[in-house]
Amino acid sequence: MERITTYANINSLTSFFTKRPSLEDELDDMDWSRSWMDFYSFLNKQADLRLDVDPTQLSMMSKTNPYIKKMLKNASSGGSSLRCEKEAFDQLDVVSKTTMPQTMFFLDKSNQECEDIETKYGIITLNPNRIKSKAGFMFNWSLYNVTKDRGAVKRFEKWSQLERFRHPHNSMVIIDNYLLKDLGEMEENLIPMLDALMPEKLEVTFQLTLISVDLRDKPASMKKYIEWELKNKLKRPYNIEVCVIKTESNKNHDRNIFTNYLWMHSGHSFTYLRRQQISKNTNLMLFPIFYQQKDFQSYYDEIPGSTESKSSVWGAVNQRLREARYIIKTASNDYNGIGGELKNSILVGNKTA
């Protein structure tokens, strides 16, 4: 089972547990009640927890704290895993640079300190007080109707609508056979899409990888062109390093975008706009990797009527990334298959896990 690495101070966990909404609280603040339950479920089912205590301390705490006792029980029966890595919290700067890109921090720090870590490294960083404000992004999925019908409900009209999904991250992978085919369509789709989603501030280099079939030019030339476009039109205060990978049409049929924490899936190419008008009829779906419900299988299952058990979003993302790595391995055999150096940690991992 795939789990999401989460570095958590034990003080943050115990503080979070004490905030469990009462029945009265549930009626007064339904948003907080739902946020608390969603995060609690994540901690018990989907996390690979790295704690700042030693095993003896954890065992002693479980004797008096029923929540920690339950977490230990869940860890032994297929739920979230628990690791005692007290020394890691003395070098969070190093951990931030070397851990997997989907890592999350849950720390006993102030709101400002959490925001500073997010801005610096592009890693989601929470304390108990920030859960409510982040829960909407972390635990809900969204769907937009990309259609020429102006009367459609929740209609996609322009890329700036996606600014509400802007979140801390430091890497992105775009897989689309036709997104890099036409410079005009890139101008109307790729550039404003990146402008809507990419963080406004970051202190590390942002890694952008694009995998496509039909390229306007060779991968090396496309890399230079896209980097120039982003530098002059996005005007982000951080460096953006681009890698362009050319594949064959029979190697890929999906249209996906992955960031550290978000999966965007489209029924057709992301070239939605042409001459400032919607040119497609399809759906755009956005799933955070923390989303735990299993009611989205039909959106990505390639085997109709399959009896296989449904996967989590995080499991589906890992499946798609494995497929992308195979595409890259094939492309690397072609001298002109890759433009730039592939450093994207979403695809190649990091120094430590």
Short mmCIF file of C-alpha atoms in Angstrom, two decimals:
data_model
loop_
_atom_site.label_atom_id
_atom_site.label_comp_id
_atom_site.label_asym_id
_atom_site.label_seq_id
_atom_site.Cartn_x
_atom_site.Cartn_y
_atom_site.Cartn_z
CA MET A 1 0.00 0.00 0.00
CA GLU A 2 1.35 3.41 -0.98
CA ARG A 3 1.52 5.92 1.87
CA ILE A 4 2.35 9.63 2.04
CA THR A 5 5.44 10.54 4.06
CA THR A 6 4.42 12.85 6.93
CA TYR A 7 6.86 14.31 9.43
CA ALA A 8 4.84 15.05 12.57
CA ASN A 9 5.74 16.51 15.94
CA ILE A 10 4.11 14.50 18.69
CA ASN A 11 3.00 17.81 20.25
CA SER A 12 1.12 18.70 17.07
CA LEU A 13 -0.61 15.33 17.07
CA THR A 14 -1.71 15.52 20.70
CA SER A 15 -2.87 19.12 20.23
CA PHE A 16 -4.88 18.06 17.17
CA PHE A 17 -6.49 15.19 19.08
CA THR A 18 -7.67 17.53 21.83
CA LYS A 19 -9.46 19.65 19.25
CA ARG A 20 -11.85 16.85 18.27
CA PRO A 21 -15.26 18.47 17.77
CA SER A 22 -17.99 17.65 20.23
CA LEU A 23 -21.56 17.03 19.07
CA GLU A 24 -22.34 20.66 19.84
CA ASP A 25 -19.28 21.78 17.86
CA GLU A 26 -20.39 19.69 14.90
CA LEU A 27 -23.63 21.60 14.74
CA ASP A 28 -21.97 24.99 15.19
CA ASP A 29 -19.06 24.47 12.79
CA MET A 30 -19.64 21.72 10.26
CA ASP A 31 -16.58 22.74 8.23
CA TRP A 32 -14.22 22.22 11.17
CA SER A 33 -15.90 18.95 12.11
CA ARG A 34 -15.43 17.59 8.60
CA SER A 35 -11.86 18.92 8.37
CA TRP A 36 -10.95 17.26 11.66
CA MET A 37 -12.39 13.90 10.62
CA ASP A 38 -10.76 14.00 7.18
CA PHE A 39 -7.34 14.75 8.65
CA TYR A 40 -7.78 12.19 11.42
CA SER A 41 -8.67 9.56 8.81
CA PHE A 42 -5.58 10.49 6.80
CA LEU A 43 -3.34 10.13 9.85
CA ASN A 44 -4.70 6.65 10.55
CA LYS A 45 -5.03 5.24 7.04
CA GLN A 46 -2.78 6.89 4.48
CA ALA A 47 0.28 8.38 6.18
CA ASP A 48 3.81 7.14 6.66
CA LEU A 49 4.32 8.98 9.93
CA ARG A 50 7.82 9.99 11.04
CA LEU A 51 7.65 11.11 14.69
CA ASP A 52 9.99 13.14 16.90
CA VAL A 53 9.96 10.64 19.77
CA ASP A 54 11.79 7.40 20.49
CA PRO A 55 9.96 4.05 20.66
CA THR A 56 9.94 4.00 24.47
CA GLN A 57 8.32 7.43 24.68
CA LEU A 58 5.72 6.44 22.09
CA SER A 59 4.87 3.26 23.96
CA MET A 60 4.48 5.14 27.25
CA MET A 61 2.23 7.76 25.65
CA SER A 62 -0.01 5.08 24.16
CA LYS A 63 -0.88 3.93 27.69
CA THR A 64 -2.54 7.26 28.50
CA ASN A 65 -3.55 8.62 25.11
CA PRO A 66 -6.25 6.57 23.34
CA TYR A 67 -5.58 8.25 19.99
CA ILE A 68 -1.93 7.23 19.96
CA LYS A 69 -2.93 3.76 21.13
CA LYS A 70 -5.27 3.50 18.14
CA MET A 71 -2.58 4.74 15.75
CA LEU A 72 -0.22 2.02 16.96
CA LYS A 73 -2.95 -0.57 16.53
CA ASN A 74 -3.72 0.64 13.03
CA ALA A 75 -0.02 0.56 12.13
CA SER A 76 0.09 -3.15 12.98
CA SER A 77 -3.01 -3.95 10.93
CA GLY A 78 -2.41 -2.27 7.57
CA GLY A 79 -3.16 1.37 8.37
CA SER A 80 -0.71 4.26 8.51
CA SER A 81 2.85 3.28 9.37
CA LEU A 82 4.78 4.77 12.30
CA ARG A 83 8.50 5.43 12.50
CA CYS A 84 10.44 7.09 15.27
CA GLU A 85 12.93 9.46 13.61
CA LYS A 86 13.63 12.01 16.30
CA GLU A 87 16.96 13.06 14.77
CA ALA A 88 15.29 14.13 11.51
CA PHE A 89 13.59 17.04 13.24
CA ASP A 90 16.95 18.55 14.10
CA GLN A 91 17.71 18.92 10.39
CA LEU A 92 14.42 19.73 8.69
CA ASP A 93 16.24 21.87 6.10
CA VAL A 94 18.09 18.78 4.90
CA VAL A 95 14.96 16.65 5.04
CA SER A 96 13.05 19.27 3.02
CA LYS A 97 15.60 19.06 0.21
CA THR A 98 15.98 15.28 0.10
CA THR A 99 12.61 13.78 0.97
CA MET A 100 10.02 12.62 -1.56
CA PRO A 101 8.13 15.47 -3.27
CA GLN A 102 4.76 14.39 -1.85
CA THR A 103 5.98 14.74 1.75
CA MET A 104 3.95 16.78 4.22
CA PHE A 105 5.05 18.40 7.50
CA PHE A 106 2.78 18.59 10.56
CA LEU A 107 4.69 20.71 13.03
CA ASP A 108 4.22 22.61 16.27
CA LYS A 109 5.22 25.89 14.64
CA SER A 110 3.41 29.17 14.13
CA ASN A 111 1.31 29.88 11.06
CA GLN A 112 4.02 32.20 9.74
CA GLU A 113 6.76 29.60 10.24
CA CYS A 114 4.66 27.04 8.36
CA GLU A 115 4.09 29.47 5.50
CA ASP A 116 7.81 30.23 5.37
CA ILE A 117 8.65 26.53 4.93
CA GLU A 118 6.03 26.23 2.18
CA THR A 119 7.40 29.27 0.39
CA LYS A 120 10.97 28.08 0.71
CA TYR A 121 10.62 24.43 -0.31
CA GLY A 122 7.17 23.99 -1.86
CA ILE A 123 6.16 21.38 0.75
CA ILE A 124 2.76 21.56 2.45
CA THR A 125 3.33 22.40 6.11
CA LEU A 126 0.54 22.37 8.68
CA ASN A 127 -0.05 22.94 12.34
CA PRO A 128 -3.36 22.12 14.08
CA ASN A 129 -4.67 25.62 13.40
CA ARG A 130 -4.01 25.47 9.63
CA ILE A 131 -5.90 22.25 8.95
CA LYS A 132 -9.25 23.92 8.39
CA SER A 133 -7.91 26.34 5.79
CA LYS A 134 -6.06 23.57 3.90
CA ALA A 135 -8.71 20.84 4.13
CA GLY A 136 -10.73 22.13 1.19
CA PHE A 137 -7.78 21.55 -1.14
CA MET A 138 -6.55 18.35 0.51
CA PHE A 139 -9.74 16.32 0.84
CA ASN A 140 -12.08 17.33 -1.98
CA TRP A 141 -12.08 16.64 -5.69
CA SER A 142 -13.45 18.95 -8.37
CA LEU A 143 -14.87 18.64 -11.87
CA TYR A 144 -15.19 21.26 -14.60
CA ASN A 145 -17.28 20.89 -17.73
CA VAL A 146 -15.16 21.91 -20.70
CA THR A 147 -17.88 22.61 -23.24
CA LYS A 148 -18.99 25.02 -25.93
CA ASP A 149 -22.38 25.16 -24.20
CA ARG A 150 -22.38 28.48 -22.36
CA GLY A 151 -25.26 27.37 -20.16
CA ALA A 152 -23.47 24.35 -18.72
CA VAL A 153 -23.09 24.00 -14.95
CA LYS A 154 -19.57 24.59 -13.56
CA ARG A 155 -18.30 25.43 -17.02
CA PHE A 156 -14.61 25.91 -17.68
CA GLU A 157 -14.10 29.28 -19.39
CA LYS A 158 -10.52 30.33 -18.72
CA TRP A 159 -7.41 28.98 -17.02
CA SER A 160 -7.46 31.62 -14.30
CA GLN A 161 -10.37 29.69 -12.76
CA LEU A 162 -7.78 27.20 -11.53
CA GLU A 163 -6.01 29.74 -9.34
CA ARG A 164 -8.10 28.43 -6.44
CA PHE A 165 -6.08 25.20 -6.73
CA ARG A 166 -2.72 26.96 -6.48
CA HIS A 167 -0.80 25.31 -3.66
CA PRO A 168 2.75 24.81 -2.38
CA HIS A 169 4.71 22.55 -4.75
CA ASN A 170 8.05 22.47 -6.50
CA SER A 171 7.52 20.11 -9.44
CA MET A 172 5.04 19.40 -12.22
CA VAL A 173 4.68 16.71 -14.87
CA ILE A 174 2.42 17.30 -17.90
CA ILE A 175 1.54 14.38 -20.17
CA ASP A 176 -0.36 15.37 -23.30
CA ASN A 177 0.23 14.21 -26.86
CA TYR A 178 -0.73 17.49 -28.50
CA LEU A 179 -0.17 20.34 -26.04
CA LEU A 180 3.18 21.28 -27.62
CA LYS A 181 2.11 20.93 -31.25
CA ASP A 182 1.02 24.50 -32.03
CA LEU A 183 2.63 27.67 -30.67
CA GLY A 184 -0.67 29.55 -30.74
CA GLU A 185 -2.41 26.90 -28.66
CA MET A 186 0.52 26.83 -26.25
CA GLU A 187 0.15 30.59 -25.85
CA GLU A 188 -3.54 30.21 -25.02
CA ASN A 189 -3.33 27.07 -22.90
CA LEU A 190 0.05 25.97 -21.55
CA ILE A 191 1.29 29.38 -20.43
CA PRO A 192 -1.91 30.61 -18.67
CA MET A 193 -2.44 27.16 -17.15
CA LEU A 194 1.01 27.26 -15.57
CA ASP A 195 0.44 30.84 -14.47
CA ALA A 196 -2.73 29.78 -12.65
CA LEU A 197 -1.21 26.75 -10.89
CA MET A 198 2.44 27.45 -10.18
CA PRO A 199 3.30 28.95 -6.77
CA GLU A 200 3.90 32.67 -6.66
CA LYS A 201 6.98 32.28 -4.46
CA LEU A 202 9.60 29.56 -4.09
CA GLU A 203 13.25 29.45 -3.06
CA VAL A 204 14.25 26.26 -4.87
CA THR A 205 14.30 25.54 -8.61
CA PHE A 206 10.92 24.50 -10.01
CA GLN A 207 11.10 21.34 -12.13
CA LEU A 208 8.69 21.22 -15.08
CA THR A 209 8.57 18.09 -17.26
CA LEU A 210 6.45 17.87 -20.42
CA ILE A 211 5.82 14.56 -22.20
CA SER A 212 4.28 14.79 -25.66
CA VAL A 213 4.09 13.19 -29.11
CA ASP A 214 3.63 16.02 -31.60
CA LEU A 215 6.18 18.76 -30.93
CA ARG A 216 6.45 22.07 -32.76
CA ASP A 217 10.23 21.52 -32.80
CA LYS A 218 12.87 19.16 -31.45
CA PRO A 219 12.79 18.59 -27.66
CA ALA A 220 15.96 20.63 -27.03
CA SER A 221 14.58 23.61 -28.98
CA MET A 222 11.17 23.30 -27.29
CA LYS A 223 12.85 23.34 -23.89
CA LYS A 224 14.60 26.63 -24.65
CA TYR A 225 11.47 28.19 -26.11
CA ILE A 226 9.26 27.22 -23.14
CA GLU A 227 11.82 28.45 -20.62
CA TRP A 228 12.02 31.78 -22.46
CA GLU A 229 8.22 32.07 -22.53
CA LEU A 230 7.89 31.30 -18.83
CA LYS A 231 10.65 33.69 -17.84
CA ASN A 232 9.15 36.57 -19.78
CA LYS A 233 5.44 35.96 -19.24
CA LEU A 234 5.08 34.37 -15.81
CA LYS A 235 7.75 36.51 -14.15
CA ARG A 236 8.10 34.18 -11.19
CA PRO A 237 10.92 35.11 -8.78
CA TYR A 238 12.43 31.61 -8.94
CA ASN A 239 14.20 29.52 -11.57
CA ILE A 240 12.09 27.18 -13.72
CA GLU A 241 13.95 24.26 -15.27
CA VAL A 242 12.17 22.57 -18.18
CA CYS A 243 12.61 19.07 -19.57
CA VAL A 244 10.76 18.09 -22.78
CA ILE A 245 10.32 14.42 -23.65
CA LYS A 246 9.09 13.18 -27.04
CA THR A 247 7.34 9.81 -27.11
CA GLU A 248 5.40 7.73 -29.60
CA SER A 249 1.62 7.88 -29.91
CA ASN A 250 1.22 4.20 -29.05
CA LYS A 251 3.07 4.72 -25.75
CA ASN A 252 0.62 7.18 -24.22
CA HIS A 253 -3.08 7.97 -24.47
CA ASP A 254 -3.71 9.78 -21.18
CA ARG A 255 -3.89 13.53 -20.57
CA ASN A 256 -2.60 14.07 -17.05
CA ILE A 257 -0.92 16.76 -14.98
CA PHE A 258 0.80 15.92 -11.71
CA THR A 259 2.20 18.25 -9.09
CA ASN A 260 3.56 17.15 -5.71
CA TYR A 261 0.02 16.99 -4.35
CA LEU A 262 -2.48 17.31 -7.22
CA TRP A 263 -3.59 15.11 -10.13
CA MET A 264 -5.47 16.74 -13.03
CA HIS A 265 -7.03 14.45 -15.62
CA SER A 266 -8.62 15.52 -18.90
CA GLY A 267 -10.74 13.49 -21.30
CA HIS A 268 -9.09 15.26 -24.25
CA SER A 269 -5.96 17.33 -24.80
CA PHE A 270 -5.52 20.34 -22.51
CA THR A 271 -5.69 22.57 -25.60
CA TYR A 272 -9.11 23.81 -24.45
CA LEU A 273 -8.90 27.33 -25.89
CA ARG A 274 -8.50 28.32 -29.51
CA ARG A 275 -8.78 31.97 -30.54
CA GLN A 276 -10.09 32.73 -27.03
CA GLN A 277 -13.01 30.30 -27.43
CA ILE A 278 -13.60 26.87 -25.88
CA SER A 279 -12.87 24.34 -28.62
CA LYS A 280 -13.47 21.04 -26.78
CA ASN A 281 -16.24 19.07 -25.12
CA THR A 282 -14.75 17.08 -22.26
CA ASN A 283 -14.28 16.96 -18.48
CA LEU A 284 -11.43 18.29 -16.35
CA MET A 285 -11.07 16.50 -13.01
CA LEU A 286 -8.79 17.52 -10.16
CA PHE A 287 -7.89 15.11 -7.36
CA PRO A 288 -5.57 15.88 -4.43
CA ILE A 289 -3.41 12.88 -3.52
CA PHE A 290 -4.85 13.00 0.02
CA TYR A 291 -8.37 12.26 -1.23
CA GLN A 292 -9.40 8.93 0.28
CA GLN A 293 -12.79 8.06 -1.17
CA LYS A 294 -12.91 5.33 -3.81
CA ASP A 295 -15.72 6.59 -6.00
CA PHE A 296 -13.66 7.78 -8.98
CA GLN A 297 -12.52 4.47 -10.48
CA SER A 298 -14.50 4.85 -13.71
CA TYR A 299 -12.56 8.03 -14.54
CA TYR A 300 -9.29 6.18 -15.08
CA ASP A 301 -10.01 2.45 -15.24
CA GLU A 302 -9.05 1.19 -18.68
CA ILE A 303 -10.77 -2.18 -18.25
CA PRO A 304 -14.59 -1.77 -18.32
CA GLY A 305 -16.32 -4.09 -15.91
CA SER A 306 -13.12 -4.92 -14.08
CA THR A 307 -13.69 -6.69 -10.76
CA GLU A 308 -10.42 -5.49 -9.29
CA SER A 309 -10.66 -3.59 -6.02
CA LYS A 310 -10.81 0.17 -6.35
CA SER A 311 -7.69 2.17 -5.70
CA SER A 312 -7.12 5.35 -3.75
CA VAL A 313 -6.19 8.50 -5.65
CA TRP A 314 -2.63 8.12 -4.39
CA GLY A 315 -2.55 4.56 -5.72
CA ALA A 316 -3.85 5.70 -9.12
CA VAL A 317 -1.26 8.49 -9.26
CA ASN A 318 1.55 6.01 -8.58
CA GLN A 319 0.24 3.76 -11.35
CA ARG A 320 0.24 6.63 -13.84
CA LEU A 321 3.73 7.72 -12.79
CA ARG A 322 5.06 4.20 -13.32
CA GLU A 323 3.66 4.35 -16.86
CA ALA A 324 5.32 7.74 -17.39
CA ARG A 325 8.69 6.34 -16.26
CA TYR A 326 8.38 3.60 -18.86
CA ILE A 327 7.71 6.23 -21.53
CA ILE A 328 10.81 8.14 -20.43
CA LYS A 329 12.94 5.00 -20.46
CA THR A 330 11.91 4.36 -24.06
CA ALA A 331 12.50 7.99 -25.07
CA SER A 332 15.98 7.99 -23.54
CA ASN A 333 17.06 5.47 -26.19
CA ASP A 334 16.50 8.14 -28.86
CA TYR A 335 19.25 10.74 -29.26
CA ASN A 336 16.62 13.42 -29.91
CA GLY A 337 14.05 12.03 -27.47
CA ILE A 338 14.77 14.28 -24.48
CA GLY A 339 15.45 17.99 -24.31
CA GLY A 340 17.12 18.95 -21.05
CA GLU A 341 18.11 17.01 -17.97
CA LEU A 342 15.43 15.06 -16.12
CA LYS A 343 15.67 16.11 -12.47
CA ASN A 344 11.96 16.08 -11.64
CA SER A 345 11.68 14.32 -8.29
CA ILE A 346 8.06 13.30 -9.01
CA LEU A 347 9.51 10.99 -11.67
CA VAL A 348 13.03 10.18 -10.52
CA GLY A 349 12.56 10.31 -6.75
CA ASN A 350 14.95 11.94 -4.35
CA LYS A 351 18.05 11.11 -2.42
CA THR A 352 16.14 9.65 0.52
CA ALA A 353 12.63 8.33 1.02
#
